[in-house]
Amino acid sequence: MPGHKKCPTDGRSPQFSDEEVQNILTKITGLDLQKAFRPVKQELKPPTYRLMTDAQLAQATQKAIQIAKERLKMPPVLPERKPIDDVLAEDKFLEGLETVKYVFTDITYNIPHRERFIVIREPGGTLRKATWEERDRMVQLYFPREGRRLTPPPVFKEENLMVVFLQDRHEDILDLCLVQFEPDSPDYRRVHKLTYEDIDKHGKYDLLRSTRHFGGMVWYLVNGKKIDGLLIDMIQRDLIQDTASVIHLYHMLHPRGSSAKEAGEQQAQGIDLVKIFTRTESQKAGYVELALQAYQETSTERSAQSSSP
Amino acid sequence: MGANAFKQSSEHQPSYLQKFGGLNSPEGTHQAKRPVRLLAAPVSRSFCTVPDQPAFDSISRYRERPWEYLESEGGYQTKPISAKSEIAQCQNGEIKELVYRSVLNVGGVFAEYIEKYGSQTVWADYRRNHKGGIPPQKTRKTCIRGDKISGNPCPVCRDPKIQVDYRNVKLLEQFISTHSGVIHDPTRTGVCMKQHKNLTRAIDTARDHGLLPFRVPFVEFKMEDYSNSHGAVTKTPPPGEAGQAGPWYSWYQWNQPPEKEIAKVRQVYHKYLKEEEPVAGQ
C-alpha cells in the first residue's frame, strides 16, 4: 500500500494508530521471548517437565510467540480529554433542601461507559453532568475493573514516583498506570511523561524494550524531538535497522525539518540516514557521531576477522 | 514508683528524688536539710543521669525515623542491671521504665541493632514455647497487655526500638519471602497476631507508596471507543432549540434494533413465537 496516510500533502500529520507508524513501532520494540516469559516472584510449585520432539518444540515456540505478541499490543496514545462542563437545569426552588450532592448514575449493563449518563444534583439546585474524575469513580464503583482502585494509590505522586524510578521499576509503574487510569486522563499522561523523561535522562531505554510501552515511549520522544539518547543506545547495541526506522518515523512527523529534506534529496537508507540526522538536527551530535564511529570500527574489525581465516 | 510523666528536659528528676530536694534544685542547695538519698544506684534507674538519657531519646527518635535503628551499630554500654526489671511499654506508647529486660541474654548490655542481630533477620533466633512438636497454628494474640509483657515475647515486641512503620523497608523485607514475595506466616516468624496485622498493614502501605517492589499482575488492556462524541460526555444543546429537527436525543424516538439482536431473541424464544406477521412499529 502506498503510504497515503503519511503523505505530507494530506495535511494531516501521522497519528499513533496509523498502520505504518504501528508497523515501525512494533519492529523497533522487538520480541524477546526470554524477557516476556522471565520467571517472576509467585507462589512456588514443583516444576513440570515435558518431553517433546523437535516439531512439538517448534509448535510450542510458535504458540509462545503468539502469546507474547498479544501481550505486546500497544495501548493507545490519545490527546487529553476535554473537561465536561455542562449544566442541564438550574432549579433554584431546591436550594437549601439538601446538604449533600446526589449522584445519579445510569447502570444499564449493555452500554459503553463513555455513553453512560452520570449527573449530579448540587445542594444549590443545579443539575449538571459529572466531571471526568467523578465519572471514573462512579463507573469503578458500579462496574469494578480488575486491579483498578477507587482512589489512585499514592505511588503516583511525584515523590513516590522518584523512589520507584530509583528502583528501576518503570515497566511496573506503567502497567499500574494503565490499569488505574483511562488513556486520555491527565493523570495517565502525567505519569507517562514523567516516566519517559526519567528514562531519557538516565538512558535506561532497555528497561522498556520488548514491552508494550516501548512504542509509546518512542512516539513521545520523537514528538518531543529527543531521540538522541535513544539513537546512541541503539547504536551501542548494534541495532542500526532500528535507528533507521526511528529516523524514518522522525521524518514522517517533522517533514519540514532540514534533516527530512536532505534525506529526501539524497534518498538515503540505513546508516546514511543516521549520518544526515546527526549533521542537521541532532542535539547531542558529538555523542551520536562518537557512537557511530565506534560502531563502524567494531564492524570493520569483525568483518576483517571473519574474512581473514 | 518512678516518674510517671517523662520530660525530655535535662532538669527532670523522678519524684523520689524530688522528695529529697533533688540534686540540683535551688531549694535543695539552699536549704540543705537532709542528705540526698537515692533509692537505687543511678545507673540502674532511668533518667537521672546523663548517659542514660540518650537511651530514651533513641526510642522516640526511632519512632520518627524508624529505619535508622536497622542501620545502627555500637551503642552505649551501661552496667548490668537487675534481672527483675522489665520493659513496660503501654499500648499507647508511653514508656514507664526504661530498663532493659535480661530475657534477651545480652547480659544487660545495651546493644544496638547490628550487635544484637548481625546480618540475620530479627526473628531468626526466636523460638516459641509450646507443647509438642507441632506448634499451634496461630501465635498468641498479643505480647503486651496494658503494663504487662508476657513471657518470651515475640521478636517485634521484645525490642522496643523496632518500630513497625511503612517507611523502614529493611525491617519489612525481613518478613517477606525472598523467593515468592509472600508475607511469612506468623507460625514461622513467631510474631504475635497483633504485630503480624501491623506488619501486614505496613507492608501493604509500603507497596502502595512504591517503597517495596512487588509483582504487578498483567492485566490485558481492552480497547474501547475513545472518540468521546456521545451526548453523555459532551455539551448538550438545550431542548427545543431553534432549527433542531427531530427529538432532543436520538433514542427518545423508536429506533429499530439491529437484525442480529432480533435474531438472537428469536432464537432464544423460538418455541414460544406465534405465527409471524409483518409488524409495523412497536
mmCIF file with all atom_site columns, N, CA and C in Angstrom, chain B residues 51-80:
data_model
loop_
_atom_site.group_PDB
_atom_site.id
_atom_site.type_symbol
_atom_site.label_atom_id
_atom_site.label_alt_id
_atom_site.label_comp_id
_atom_site.label_asym_id
_atom_site.label_entity_id
_atom_site.label_seq_id
_atom_site.pdbx_PDB_ins_code
_atom_site.Cartn_x
_atom_site.Cartn_y
_atom_site.Cartn_z
_atom_site.occupancy
_atom_site.B_iso_or_equiv
_atom_site.pdbx_formal_charge
_atom_site.auth_seq_id
_atom_site.auth_comp_id
_atom_site.auth_asym_id
_atom_site.auth_atom_id
_atom_site.pdbx_PDB_model_num
ATOM 1  N N  . PRO B 1 51 ? 24.183 9.794  80.952 1.00 0.00 ? 51 PRO B N  1
ATOM 2  C CA . PRO B 1 51 ? 24.431 8.720  79.972 1.00 0.00 ? 51 PRO B CA 1
ATOM 3  C C  . PRO B 1 51 ? 23.181 7.934  79.610 1.00 0.00 ? 51 PRO B C  1
ATOM 4  N N  . ASP B 1 52 ? 22.234 7.844  80.536 1.00 0.00 ? 52 ASP B N  1
ATOM 5  C CA . ASP B 1 52 ? 21.060 7.050  80.205 1.00 0.00 ? 52 ASP B CA 1
ATOM 6  C C  . ASP B 1 52 ? 20.080 7.802  79.346 1.00 0.00 ? 52 ASP B C  1
ATOM 7  N N  . GLN B 1 53 ? 20.230 9.092  79.295 1.00 0.00 ? 53 GLN B N  1
ATOM 8  C CA . GLN B 1 53 ? 19.202 9.856  78.607 1.00 0.00 ? 53 GLN B CA 1
ATOM 9  C C  . GLN B 1 53 ? 19.090 9.534  77.123 1.00 0.00 ? 53 GLN B C  1
ATOM 10 N N  . PRO B 1 54 ? 20.226 9.421  76.431 1.00 0.00 ? 54 PRO B N  1
ATOM 11 C CA . PRO B 1 54 ? 20.111 9.078  75.001 1.00 0.00 ? 54 PRO B CA 1
ATOM 12 C C  . PRO B 1 54 ? 19.365 7.767  74.789 1.00 0.00 ? 54 PRO B C  1
ATOM 13 N N  . ALA B 1 55 ? 19.407 6.878  75.799 1.00 0.00 ? 55 ALA B N  1
ATOM 14 C CA . ALA B 1 55 ? 18.679 5.620  75.638 1.00 0.00 ? 55 ALA B CA 1
ATOM 15 C C  . ALA B 1 55 ? 17.209 5.893  75.424 1.00 0.00 ? 55 ALA B C  1
ATOM 16 N N  . PHE B 1 56 ? 16.675 6.829  76.180 1.00 0.00 ? 56 PHE B N  1
ATOM 17 C CA . PHE B 1 56 ? 15.267 7.096  76.000 1.00 0.00 ? 56 PHE B CA 1
ATOM 18 C C  . PHE B 1 56 ? 15.047 7.887  74.726 1.00 0.00 ? 56 PHE B C  1
ATOM 19 N N  . ASP B 1 57 ? 15.909 8.868  74.504 1.00 0.00 ? 57 ASP B N  1
ATOM 20 C CA . ASP B 1 57 ? 15.750 9.694  73.307 1.00 0.00 ? 57 ASP B CA 1
ATOM 21 C C  . ASP B 1 57 ? 15.710 8.843  72.060 1.00 0.00 ? 57 ASP B C  1
ATOM 22 N N  . SER B 1 58 ? 16.509 7.745  72.082 1.00 0.00 ? 58 SER B N  1
ATOM 23 C CA . SER B 1 58 ? 16.619 6.986  70.845 1.00 0.00 ? 58 SER B CA 1
ATOM 24 C C  . SER B 1 58 ? 15.293 6.340  70.490 1.00 0.00 ? 58 SER B C  1
ATOM 25 N N  . ILE B 1 59 ? 14.507 5.950  71.482 1.00 0.00 ? 59 ILE B N  1
ATOM 26 C CA . ILE B 1 59 ? 13.265 5.268  71.116 1.00 0.00 ? 59 ILE B CA 1
ATOM 27 C C  . ILE B 1 59 ? 12.310 6.244  70.455 1.00 0.00 ? 59 ILE B C  1
ATOM 28 N N  . SER B 1 60 ? 12.226 7.446  71.021 1.00 0.00 ? 60 SER B N  1
ATOM 29 C CA . SER B 1 60 ? 11.307 8.388  70.384 1.00 0.00 ? 60 SER B CA 1
ATOM 30 C C  . SER B 1 60 ? 11.875 8.837  69.043 1.00 0.00 ? 60 SER B C  1
ATOM 31 N N  . ARG B 1 61 ? 13.213 8.856  68.975 1.00 0.00 ? 61 ARG B N  1
ATOM 32 C CA . ARG B 1 61 ? 13.807 9.226  67.685 1.00 0.00 ? 61 ARG B CA 1
ATOM 33 C C  . ARG B 1 61 ? 13.489 8.151  66.656 1.00 0.00 ? 61 ARG B C  1
ATOM 34 N N  . TYR B 1 62 ? 13.540 6.874  67.089 1.00 0.00 ? 62 TYR B N  1
ATOM 35 C CA . TYR B 1 62 ? 13.238 5.803  66.142 1.00 0.00 ? 62 TYR B CA 1
ATOM 36 C C  . TYR B 1 62 ? 11.782 5.793  65.746 1.00 0.00 ? 62 TYR B C  1
ATOM 37 N N  . ARG B 1 63 ? 10.944 6.403  66.587 1.00 0.00 ? 63 ARG B N  1
ATOM 38 C CA . ARG B 1 63 ? 9.545  6.443  66.181 1.00 0.00 ? 63 ARG B CA 1
ATOM 39 C C  . ARG B 1 63 ? 9.369  7.377  64.996 1.00 0.00 ? 63 ARG B C  1
ATOM 40 N N  . GLU B 1 64 ? 10.183 8.435  64.981 1.00 0.00 ? 64 GLU B N  1
ATOM 41 C CA . GLU B 1 64 ? 10.044 9.359  63.852 1.00 0.00 ? 64 GLU B CA 1
ATOM 42 C C  . GLU B 1 64 ? 10.791 8.878  62.624 1.00 0.00 ? 64 GLU B C  1
ATOM 43 N N  . ARG B 1 65 ? 11.954 8.241  62.857 1.00 0.00 ? 65 ARG B N  1
ATOM 44 C CA . ARG B 1 65 ? 12.733 7.763  61.712 1.00 0.00 ? 65 ARG B CA 1
ATOM 45 C C  . ARG B 1 65 ? 13.065 6.290  61.962 1.00 0.00 ? 65 ARG B C  1
ATOM 46 N N  . PRO B 1 66 ? 12.114 5.429  61.750 1.00 0.00 ? 66 PRO B N  1
ATOM 47 C CA . PRO B 1 66 ? 12.267 4.032  62.184 1.00 0.00 ? 66 PRO B CA 1
ATOM 48 C C  . PRO B 1 66 ? 13.371 3.271  61.476 1.00 0.00 ? 66 PRO B C  1
ATOM 49 N N  . TRP B 1 67 ? 13.754 3.712  60.286 1.00 0.00 ? 67 TRP B N  1
ATOM 50 C CA . TRP B 1 67 ? 14.733 2.945  59.546 1.00 0.00 ? 67 TRP B CA 1
ATOM 51 C C  . TRP B 1 67 ? 16.149 3.105  60.106 1.00 0.00 ? 67 TRP B C  1
ATOM 52 N N  . GLU B 1 68 ? 16.338 4.106  60.966 1.00 0.00 ? 68 GLU B N  1
ATOM 53 C CA . GLU B 1 68 ? 17.707 4.325  61.451 1.00 0.00 ? 68 GLU B CA 1
ATOM 54 C C  . GLU B 1 68 ? 18.162 3.218  62.379 1.00 0.00 ? 68 GLU B C  1
ATOM 55 N N  . TYR B 1 69 ? 17.216 2.607  63.068 1.00 0.00 ? 69 TYR B N  1
ATOM 56 C CA . TYR B 1 69 ? 17.621 1.580  64.021 1.00 0.00 ? 69 TYR B CA 1
ATOM 57 C C  . TYR B 1 69 ? 18.271 0.414  63.296 1.00 0.00 ? 69 TYR B C  1
ATOM 58 N N  . LEU B 1 70 ? 17.752 0.078  62.132 1.00 0.00 ? 70 LEU B N  1
ATOM 59 C CA . LEU B 1 70 ? 18.256 -1.100 61.451 1.00 0.00 ? 70 LEU B CA 1
ATOM 60 C C  . LEU B 1 70 ? 19.648 -0.902 60.888 1.00 0.00 ? 70 LEU B C  1
ATOM 61 N N  . GLU B 1 71 ? 20.114 0.344  60.881 1.00 0.00 ? 71 GLU B N  1
ATOM 62 C CA . GLU B 1 71 ? 21.473 0.559  60.405 1.00 0.00 ? 71 GLU B CA 1
ATOM 63 C C  . GLU B 1 71 ? 22.410 0.907  61.532 1.00 0.00 ? 71 GLU B C  1
ATOM 64 N N  . SER B 1 72 ? 21.938 0.830  62.766 1.00 0.00 ? 72 SER B N  1
ATOM 65 C CA . SER B 1 72 ? 22.770 1.305  63.872 1.00 0.00 ? 72 SER B CA 1
ATOM 66 C C  . SER B 1 72 ? 23.699 0.209  64.339 1.00 0.00 ? 72 SER B C  1
ATOM 67 N N  . GLU B 1 73 ? 24.870 0.612  64.766 1.00 0.00 ? 73 GLU B N  1
ATOM 68 C CA . GLU B 1 73 ? 25.743 -0.356 65.419 1.00 0.00 ? 73 GLU B CA 1
ATOM 69 C C  . GLU B 1 73 ? 26.390 0.308  66.606 1.00 0.00 ? 73 GLU B C  1
ATOM 70 N N  . GLY B 1 74 ? 27.050 -0.494 67.410 1.00 0.00 ? 74 GLY B N  1
ATOM 71 C CA . GLY B 1 74 ? 27.649 0.054  68.626 1.00 0.00 ? 74 GLY B CA 1
ATOM 72 C C  . GLY B 1 74 ? 26.572 0.538  69.546 1.00 0.00 ? 74 GLY B C  1
ATOM 73 N N  . GLY B 1 75 ? 26.866 1.319  70.515 1.00 0.00 ? 75 GLY B N  1
ATOM 74 C CA . GLY B 1 75 ? 25.827 1.791  71.426 1.00 0.00 ? 75 GLY B CA 1
ATOM 75 C C  . GLY B 1 75 ? 26.441 2.071  72.764 1.00 0.00 ? 75 GLY B C  1
ATOM 76 N N  . TYR B 1 76 ? 25.588 2.470  73.675 1.00 0.00 ? 76 TYR B N  1
ATOM 77 C CA . TYR B 1 76 ? 26.081 2.827  74.992 1.00 0.00 ? 76 TYR B CA 1
ATOM 78 C C  . TYR B 1 76 ? 26.190 1.594  75.859 1.00 0.00 ? 76 TYR B C  1
ATOM 79 N N  . GLN B 1 77 ? 27.323 1.463  76.533 1.00 0.00 ? 77 GLN B N  1
ATOM 80 C CA . GLN B 1 77 ? 27.499 0.320  77.416 1.00 0.00 ? 77 GLN B CA 1
ATOM 81 C C  . GLN B 1 77 ? 27.143 0.758  78.814 1.00 0.00 ? 77 GLN B C  1
ATOM 82 N N  . THR B 1 78 ? 26.129 0.172  79.372 1.00 0.00 ? 78 THR B N  1
ATOM 83 C CA . THR B 1 78 ? 25.808 0.501  80.767 1.00 0.00 ? 78 THR B CA 1
ATOM 84 C C  . THR B 1 78 ? 26.078 -0.725 81.616 1.00 0.00 ? 78 THR B C  1
ATOM 85 N N  . LYS B 1 79 ? 26.049 -0.511 82.925 1.00 0.00 ? 79 LYS B N  1
ATOM 86 C CA . LYS B 1 79 ? 26.366 -1.628 83.810 1.00 0.00 ? 79 LYS B CA 1
ATOM 87 C C  . LYS B 1 79 ? 25.207 -2.600 83.839 1.00 0.00 ? 79 LYS B C  1
ATOM 88 N N  . PRO B 1 80 ? 25.495 -3.841 84.195 1.00 0.00 ? 80 PRO B N  1
ATOM 89 C CA . PRO B 1 80 ? 24.409 -4.829 84.224 1.00 0.00 ? 80 PRO B CA 1
ATOM 90 C C  . PRO B 1 80 ? 23.338 -4.444 85.220 1.00 0.00 ? 80 PRO B C  1
#
